[in-house]
Amino acid sequence: MTALRSIEQSLPISLLRAREAVMARFRPLITGYGLTEQQWRVIRALAEADELSATQLAEICCILHPSLTRIFRTLENKKLIKRRRSRGDGRVVSVSLTEQGRVLFEEIAPQSEKLYRQLEAELGRDEIDRLLTALNRLRNI
Amino acid sequence: MTALRSIEQSLPISLLRAREAVMARFRPLITGYGLTEQQWRVIRALAEADELSATQLAEICCILHPSLTRIFRTLENKKLIKRRRSRGDGRVVSVSLTEQGRVLFEEIAPQSEKLYRQLEAELGRDEIDRLLTALNRLRNI
DNA sequence: TATTGTTATACTCTATAACTATA
DNA sequence: TATAGTTATAGAGTATAACAATA
């Protein structure tokens, strides 16, 4: 008898539920600015790295290439990002924030950070650090 | 200056990536049986609880009501679940697995459990237990 | 009146394959 | 030939509001 473990003990489902609980706090902020979660991940990655290729963004943001292409188009229409061909390799698209995109990021970031701080206050900094370490280890299995 | 923490330190993104890494192992099994992740969560919850209302399933599986209604229809067409009105409360729909649904679950479950065991062997049972505890705590914040 | 579930609607993402351009 | 990105296409989930039936 090899019964499946209970849902409480399922890693994928526990990860999903935990993420939902956390996102319930951040989602209103993001959607309030007319952004989807995925679009915000892209903006945030670009704010941190200045310039990334589509392949790098797909890896960092956990978004498939065709979805990314559409997100690029949407964010480009909103004038939040810009695309250009890489000088070194003509196949590569180099994506970066526009000035307007940077301004939007700077407006949202401190509010997001405030929500993180509240979370830390409730769960404890150590608990969150341990969790992040475990999650990043899991990511590289 | 309240700069946003790095992506590596972002709980929502770390949760997402960790989940992706884990699901990369389980997804082929589930899709190989023509099921989506969400459909499998519903089947699995029903296998564990025998009978659940739509509201209970929405809570357990992290799926919104309108999505659930469509999933019910799909799984009903495949004759994997059955719906009936609750005797006690006529508003409530009581969902359960059909015999065929149970058979499918019993076929997938041991293969899923085998993948879990591989994960445990790589990460360590204690590490996973600690992670599950932390995730379930996070869920209830 | 409140609750349970369904329907309607619009949007977005997922996933796979095929295609274009460049290396 | 291989790689980077786009396009095409089908399918599914997300999210909100409105609705029907029941309590």
CSV table of C-alpha atoms (C1' of nucleotides) in Angstrom, one decimal:
chain,number,residue,atom,x,y,z
A,1,MET,CA,0.0,0.0,0.0
A,2,THR,CA,1.6,3.2,-1.1
A,3,ALA,CA,-1.1,5.8,-0.3
A,4,LEU,CA,-0.4,9.3,-1.4
A,5,ARG,CA,0.5,11.6,1.4
A,6,SER,CA,-2.1,14.1,2.6
A,7,ILE,CA,-2.6,17.5,1.0
A,8,GLU,CA,-1.2,19.1,4.2
A,9,GLN,CA,2.1,17.3,3.5
A,10,SER,CA,2.2,18.0,-0.2
A,11,LEU,CA,5.0,20.4,-1.1
A,12,PRO,CA,3.5,21.7,-4.3
A,13,ILE,CA,0.1,22.5,-2.7
A,14,SER,CA,1.7,23.9,0.5
A,15,LEU,CA,3.8,26.2,-1.7
A,16,LEU,CA,0.8,27.3,-3.6
A,17,ARG,CA,-1.3,28.0,-0.5
A,18,ALA,CA,1.5,29.9,1.2
A,19,ARG,CA,2.0,31.9,-2.0
A,20,GLU,CA,-1.6,32.8,-2.1
A,21,ALA,CA,-1.6,33.9,1.5
A,22,VAL,CA,1.3,36.2,0.8
A,23,MET,CA,0.1,37.5,-2.5
A,24,ALA,CA,-3.3,38.3,-1.0
A,25,ARG,CA,-1.4,41.2,0.7
A,26,PHE,CA,0.6,42.4,-2.3
A,27,ARG,CA,-1.9,41.8,-5.1
A,28,PRO,CA,-4.1,44.9,-4.3
A,29,LEU,CA,-1.1,47.1,-4.6
A,30,ILE,CA,0.0,45.7,-7.9
A,31,THR,CA,-3.4,45.5,-9.5
A,32,GLY,CA,-4.2,49.0,-8.2
A,33,TYR,CA,-1.5,50.2,-10.6
A,34,GLY,CA,-3.1,48.2,-13.5
A,35,LEU,CA,-0.3,45.6,-13.5
A,36,THR,CA,-0.6,41.9,-13.5
A,37,GLU,CA,1.6,39.8,-11.2
A,38,GLN,CA,3.7,38.7,-14.1
A,39,GLN,CA,4.1,42.3,-15.5
A,40,TRP,CA,5.3,43.4,-12.0
A,41,ARG,CA,7.8,40.6,-11.8
A,42,VAL,CA,9.3,41.8,-15.2
A,43,ILE,CA,9.4,45.4,-14.1
A,44,ARG,CA,11.0,44.5,-10.8
A,45,ALA,CA,13.6,42.3,-12.4
A,46,LEU,CA,14.5,45.1,-14.8
A,47,ALA,CA,14.7,47.6,-12.0
A,48,GLU,CA,17.2,45.4,-10.3
A,49,ALA,CA,19.3,44.5,-13.3
A,50,ASP,CA,18.9,47.5,-15.6
A,51,GLU,CA,19.0,45.4,-18.8
A,52,LEU,CA,18.1,41.8,-19.5
A,53,SER,CA,17.5,39.6,-22.5
A,54,ALA,CA,14.1,37.8,-23.0
A,55,THR,CA,15.8,34.5,-22.1
A,56,GLN,CA,17.2,35.9,-18.8
A,57,LEU,CA,13.8,37.4,-17.9
A,58,ALA,CA,12.0,34.1,-18.7
A,59,GLU,CA,14.4,32.4,-16.3
A,60,ILE,CA,14.2,35.0,-13.5
A,61,CYS,CA,10.5,35.6,-13.7
A,62,CYS,CA,9.3,32.0,-14.4
A,63,ILE,CA,7.4,33.1,-17.5
A,64,LEU,CA,7.4,31.3,-20.8
A,65,HIS,CA,8.7,33.0,-23.9
A,66,PRO,CA,5.4,33.5,-25.8
A,67,SER,CA,3.9,35.0,-22.6
A,68,LEU,CA,6.9,37.3,-22.3
A,69,THR,CA,6.5,38.5,-25.8
A,70,ARG,CA,3.0,39.6,-25.1
A,71,ILE,CA,4.0,41.2,-21.8
A,72,PHE,CA,6.7,43.1,-23.6
A,73,ARG,CA,4.1,44.4,-26.1
A,74,THR,CA,1.7,45.5,-23.3
A,75,LEU,CA,4.4,47.2,-21.2
A,76,GLU,CA,5.9,48.8,-24.4
A,77,ASN,CA,2.5,50.2,-25.3
A,78,LYS,CA,2.3,51.7,-21.8
A,79,LYS,CA,5.8,53.1,-22.3
A,80,LEU,CA,7.1,51.4,-19.3
A,81,ILE,CA,9.8,49.3,-21.0
A,82,LYS,CA,11.9,49.5,-24.2
A,83,ARG,CA,13.3,46.8,-26.4
A,84,ARG,CA,16.3,47.0,-28.7
A,85,ARG,CA,18.6,44.6,-30.5
A,86,SER,CA,21.7,43.6,-28.7
A,87,ARG,CA,24.8,45.1,-30.4
A,88,GLY,CA,26.9,42.0,-29.7
A,89,ASP,CA,24.4,39.4,-30.9
A,90,GLY,CA,21.6,40.4,-33.3
A,91,ARG,CA,19.4,37.6,-32.2
A,92,VAL,CA,19.2,38.9,-28.6
A,93,VAL,CA,16.6,41.5,-27.5
A,94,SER,CA,17.7,43.7,-24.8
A,95,VAL,CA,14.9,44.9,-22.5
A,96,SER,CA,15.1,47.8,-20.0
A,97,LEU,CA,12.8,50.2,-18.1
A,98,THR,CA,12.0,53.6,-19.6
A,99,GLU,CA,12.2,56.6,-17.4
A,100,GLN,CA,8.5,56.4,-17.0
A,101,GLY,CA,8.8,52.7,-16.0
A,102,ARG,CA,11.5,53.6,-13.5
A,103,VAL,CA,9.3,56.3,-12.0
A,104,LEU,CA,6.4,53.8,-11.6
A,105,PHE,CA,8.7,51.3,-10.0
A,106,GLU,CA,10.0,53.9,-7.5
A,107,GLU,CA,6.4,54.7,-6.6
A,108,ILE,CA,5.4,51.1,-6.0
A,109,ALA,CA,8.6,49.8,-4.4
A,110,PRO,CA,8.4,51.6,-1.0
A,111,GLN,CA,4.7,50.5,-0.6
A,112,SER,CA,5.7,47.0,-1.4
A,113,GLU,CA,8.6,47.2,1.1
A,114,LYS,CA,6.2,48.4,3.7
A,115,LEU,CA,4.1,45.3,3.3
A,116,TYR,CA,7.2,43.1,3.6
A,117,ARG,CA,8.0,44.8,6.8
A,118,GLN,CA,4.6,44.1,8.2
A,119,LEU,CA,5.0,40.4,7.2
A,120,GLU,CA,8.4,40.3,8.9
A,121,ALA,CA,7.0,41.9,12.1
A,122,GLU,CA,4.4,39.1,12.2
A,123,LEU,CA,6.5,36.1,11.3
A,124,GLY,CA,9.8,37.2,12.6
A,125,ARG,CA,12.9,38.0,10.5
A,126,ASP,CA,14.6,34.8,11.3
A,127,GLU,CA,11.7,32.7,10.3
A,128,ILE,CA,11.5,34.4,6.9
A,129,ASP,CA,15.2,34.2,6.4
A,130,ARG,CA,15.2,30.5,7.1
A,131,LEU,CA,12.3,30.0,4.8
A,132,LEU,CA,13.9,31.9,2.0
A,133,THR,CA,17.1,29.8,2.3
A,134,ALA,CA,15.1,26.6,2.2
A,135,LEU,CA,13.1,27.8,-0.8
A,136,ASN,CA,16.2,28.9,-2.8
A,137,ARG,CA,17.7,25.5,-2.1
A,138,LEU,CA,14.6,23.8,-3.3
A,139,ARG,CA,14.7,25.9,-6.5
A,140,ASN,CA,18.1,24.4,-7.4
A,141,ILE,CA,17.3,20.7,-6.9
B,1,MET,CA,15.6,55.6,0.9
B,2,THR,CA,13.4,52.5,1.1
B,3,ALA,CA,14.7,50.4,-1.9
B,4,LEU,CA,12.8,47.2,-2.6
B,5,ARG,CA,14.6,44.0,-1.4
B,6,SER,CA,16.2,41.9,-4.1
B,7,ILE,CA,14.3,39.2,-6.0
B,8,GLU,CA,16.2,36.5,-4.2
B,9,GLN,CA,14.8,37.8,-0.9
B,10,SER,CA,11.2,38.2,-2.2
B,11,LEU,CA,9.0,35.6,-0.6
B,12,PRO,CA,6.3,35.5,-3.4
B,13,ILE,CA,8.9,35.0,-6.1
B,14,SER,CA,10.9,32.5,-4.1
B,15,LEU,CA,7.7,30.6,-3.4
B,16,LEU,CA,6.9,30.6,-7.1
B,17,ARG,CA,10.3,29.5,-8.2
B,18,ALA,CA,10.5,26.7,-5.6
B,19,ARG,CA,7.0,25.6,-6.7
B,20,GLU,CA,8.1,25.6,-10.4
B,21,ALA,CA,11.2,23.4,-9.5
B,22,VAL,CA,9.0,20.9,-7.7
B,23,MET,CA,6.2,20.9,-10.2
B,24,ALA,CA,8.7,20.3,-13.0
B,25,ARG,CA,9.0,16.8,-11.5
B,26,PHE,CA,5.3,16.1,-11.0
B,27,ARG,CA,3.8,17.9,-14.1
B,28,PRO,CA,4.7,15.2,-16.7
B,29,LEU,CA,2.9,12.6,-14.6
B,30,ILE,CA,-0.2,14.6,-14.3
B,31,THR,CA,-0.4,15.9,-17.9
B,32,GLY,CA,0.5,12.4,-19.1
B,33,TYR,CA,-3.0,11.4,-17.8
B,34,GLY,CA,-4.6,14.3,-19.6
B,35,LEU,CA,-5.2,16.3,-16.4
B,36,THR,CA,-4.3,19.9,-15.5
B,37,GLU,CA,-2.7,20.7,-12.2
B,38,GLN,CA,-5.9,22.2,-11.0
B,39,GLN,CA,-7.9,19.2,-12.0
B,40,TRP,CA,-5.5,16.9,-10.2
B,41,ARG,CA,-5.7,19.0,-7.0
B,42,VAL,CA,-9.5,18.6,-7.1
B,43,ILE,CA,-9.3,14.8,-7.6
B,44,ARG,CA,-6.7,14.5,-4.9
B,45,ALA,CA,-8.7,16.5,-2.4
B,46,LEU,CA,-11.8,14.4,-3.2
B,47,ALA,CA,-9.8,11.2,-2.8
B,48,GLU,CA,-8.8,12.3,0.6
B,49,ALA,CA,-12.1,13.6,1.9
B,50,ASP,CA,-14.7,11.5,-0.1
B,51,GLU,CA,-17.2,14.3,-0.4
B,52,LEU,CA,-16.7,18.0,-0.5
B,53,SER,CA,-18.8,21.1,-1.3
B,54,ALA,CA,-17.7,23.6,-4.0
B,55,THR,CA,-16.8,26.1,-1.3
B,56,GLN,CA,-14.7,23.6,0.5
B,57,LEU,CA,-12.9,22.6,-2.7
B,58,ALA,CA,-12.3,26.2,-3.6
B,59,GLU,CA,-10.6,26.7,-0.2
B,60,ILE,CA,-8.6,23.5,-0.2
B,61,CYS,CA,-7.4,23.8,-3.8
B,62,CYS,CA,-6.9,27.6,-4.1
B,63,ILE,CA,-9.3,27.8,-7.1
B,64,LEU,CA,-12.0,30.4,-7.6
B,65,HIS,CA,-15.6,29.4,-7.9
B,66,PRO,CA,-16.1,30.1,-11.5
B,67,SER,CA,-13.0,28.1,-12.4
B,68,LEU,CA,-14.2,25.3,-10.2
B,69,THR,CA,-17.6,25.2,-12.0
B,70,ARG,CA,-15.8,24.7,-15.3
B,71,ILE,CA,-13.4,22.0,-13.8
B,72,PHE,CA,-16.5,20.2,-12.5
B,73,ARG,CA,-18.0,20.2,-15.9
B,74,THR,CA,-14.8,18.8,-17.5
B,75,LEU,CA,-14.3,16.1,-14.9
B,76,GLU,CA,-18.0,15.2,-15.0
B,77,ASN,CA,-17.8,14.8,-18.8
B,78,LYS,CA,-14.8,12.5,-18.2
B,79,LYS,CA,-16.9,10.7,-15.7
B,80,LEU,CA,-14.3,11.1,-13.0
B,81,ILE,CA,-16.5,13.0,-10.5
B,82,LYS,CA,-20.2,13.3,-9.7
B,83,ARG,CA,-22.2,16.2,-8.3
B,84,ARG,CA,-25.4,16.1,-6.4
B,85,ARG,CA,-27.4,18.5,-4.2
B,86,SER,CA,-26.8,18.2,-0.5
B,87,ARG,CA,-29.7,16.7,1.3
B,88,GLY,CA,-29.3,19.0,4.3
B,89,ASP,CA,-28.9,22.3,2.4
B,90,GLY,CA,-30.3,22.6,-1.1
B,91,ARG,CA,-27.9,25.3,-2.0
B,92,VAL,CA,-24.8,23.2,-1.5
B,93,VAL,CA,-23.4,20.9,-4.2
B,94,SER,CA,-21.8,17.8,-2.9
B,95,VAL,CA,-18.9,16.6,-5.1
B,96,SER,CA,-17.3,13.1,-5.0
B,97,LEU,CA,-15.2,10.8,-7.1
B,98,THR,CA,-16.9,8.2,-9.3
B,99,GLU,CA,-15.5,4.7,-9.2
B,100,GLN,CA,-13.7,5.5,-12.4
B,101,GLY,CA,-12.2,8.6,-10.8
B,102,ARG,CA,-11.1,6.6,-7.8
B,103,VAL,CA,-9.4,4.1,-10.1
B,104,LEU,CA,-7.6,6.8,-11.9
B,105,PHE,CA,-6.4,8.3,-8.6
B,106,GLU,CA,-5.2,4.9,-7.4
B,107,GLU,CA,-3.2,4.6,-10.6
B,108,ILE,CA,-1.5,8.0,-10.3
B,109,ALA,CA,-1.0,8.1,-6.6
B,110,PRO,CA,1.8,5.6,-6.2
B,111,GLN,CA,3.7,7.2,-9.0
B,112,SER,CA,3.3,10.6,-7.4
B,113,GLU,CA,4.4,9.1,-4.0
B,114,LYS,CA,7.5,7.7,-5.7
B,115,LEU,CA,8.5,11.1,-6.9
B,116,TYR,CA,8.0,12.5,-3.4
B,117,ARG,CA,10.3,9.9,-2.1
B,118,GLN,CA,13.0,10.9,-4.6
B,119,LEU,CA,12.6,14.5,-3.5
B,120,GLU,CA,12.9,13.4,0.2
B,121,ALA,CA,16.0,11.4,-0.6
B,122,GLU,CA,17.7,14.4,-2.2
B,123,LEU,CA,16.6,17.1,0.3
B,124,GLY,CA,16.3,15.1,3.5
B,125,ARG,CA,13.1,14.3,5.3
B,126,ASP,CA,13.8,16.8,8.1
B,127,GLU,CA,14.4,19.7,5.7
B,128,ILE,CA,11.1,19.0,4.0
B,129,ASP,CA,9.2,18.7,7.2
B,130,ARG,CA,10.6,21.9,8.5
B,131,LEU,CA,9.7,23.6,5.2
B,132,LEU,CA,6.1,22.2,5.3
B,133,THR,CA,5.7,23.5,8.8
B,134,ALA,CA,6.9,27.0,7.9
B,135,LEU,CA,4.7,27.0,4.8
B,136,ASN,CA,1.6,26.0,6.6
B,137,ARG,CA,2.3,28.7,9.2
B,138,LEU,CA,2.7,31.2,6.4
B,139,ARG,CA,-0.6,30.1,5.0
B,140,ASN,CA,-2.4,31.1,8.2
B,141,ILE,CA,-1.0,34.6,8.6
C,1,DT,C1',-31.2,39.4,3.5
C,2,DA,C1',-27.4,36.3,3.2
C,3,DT,C1',-25.3,32.3,1.2
C,4,DT,C1',-24.2,28.7,-2.5
C,5,DG,C1',-23.3,28.0,-6.8
C,6,DT,C1',-23.6,29.1,-11.8
C,7,DT,C1',-23.3,32.0,-15.8
C,8,DA,C1',-21.4,35.9,-18.5
C,9,DT,C1',-17.6,38.4,-20.0
C,10,DA,C1',-13.1,40.0,-20.8
C,11,DC,C1',-8.5,39.4,-20.1
C,12,DT,C1',-4.3,36.9,-19.3
C,13,DC,C1',-1.3,33.1,-19.0
C,14,DT,C1',0.1,28.2,-20.4
C,15,DA,C1',1.8,25.2,-23.6
C,16,DT,C1',3.3,23.5,-28.0
C,17,DA,C1',4.7,24.0,-32.6
C,18,DA,C1',6.1,26.5,-36.5
C,19,DC,C1',8.5,30.3,-38.2
C,20,DT,C1',12.1,34.2,-38.9
C,21,DA,C1',16.5,36.1,-38.3
C,22,DT,C1',21.0,35.7,-36.7
C,23,DA,C1',25.1,33.1,-35.3
D,1,DT,C1',22.8,23.5,-37.5
D,2,DA,C1',21.8,25.8,-33.3
D,3,DT,C1',20.0,29.7,-30.8
D,4,DA,C1',16.9,33.9,-29.7
D,5,DG,C1',12.8,35.6,-30.2
D,6,DT,C1',8.1,36.0,-32.4
D,7,DT,C1',3.8,34.3,-34.1
D,8,DA,C1',-0.1,31.1,-34.2
D,9,DT,C1',-3.3,28.5,-31.9
D,10,DA,C1',-5.9,26.1,-28.6
D,11,DG,C1',-7.0,25.6,-24.1
D,12,DA,C1',-7.4,26.9,-19.4
D,13,DG,C1',-7.5,29.8,-15.4
D,14,DT,C1',-8.3,34.7,-13.2
D,15,DA,C1',-11.3,38.1,-11.8
D,16,DT,C1',-15.4,40.7,-11.3
D,17,DA,C1',-20.2,41.2,-11.6
D,18,DA,C1',-24.8,39.6,-12.1
D,19,DC,C1',-28.0,36.0,-11.5
D,20,DA,C1',-30.9,32.0,-9.7
D,21,DA,C1',-32.1,29.1,-6.0
D,22,DT,C1',-32.2,28.2,-1.3
D,23,DA,C1',-31.9,29.3,3.6
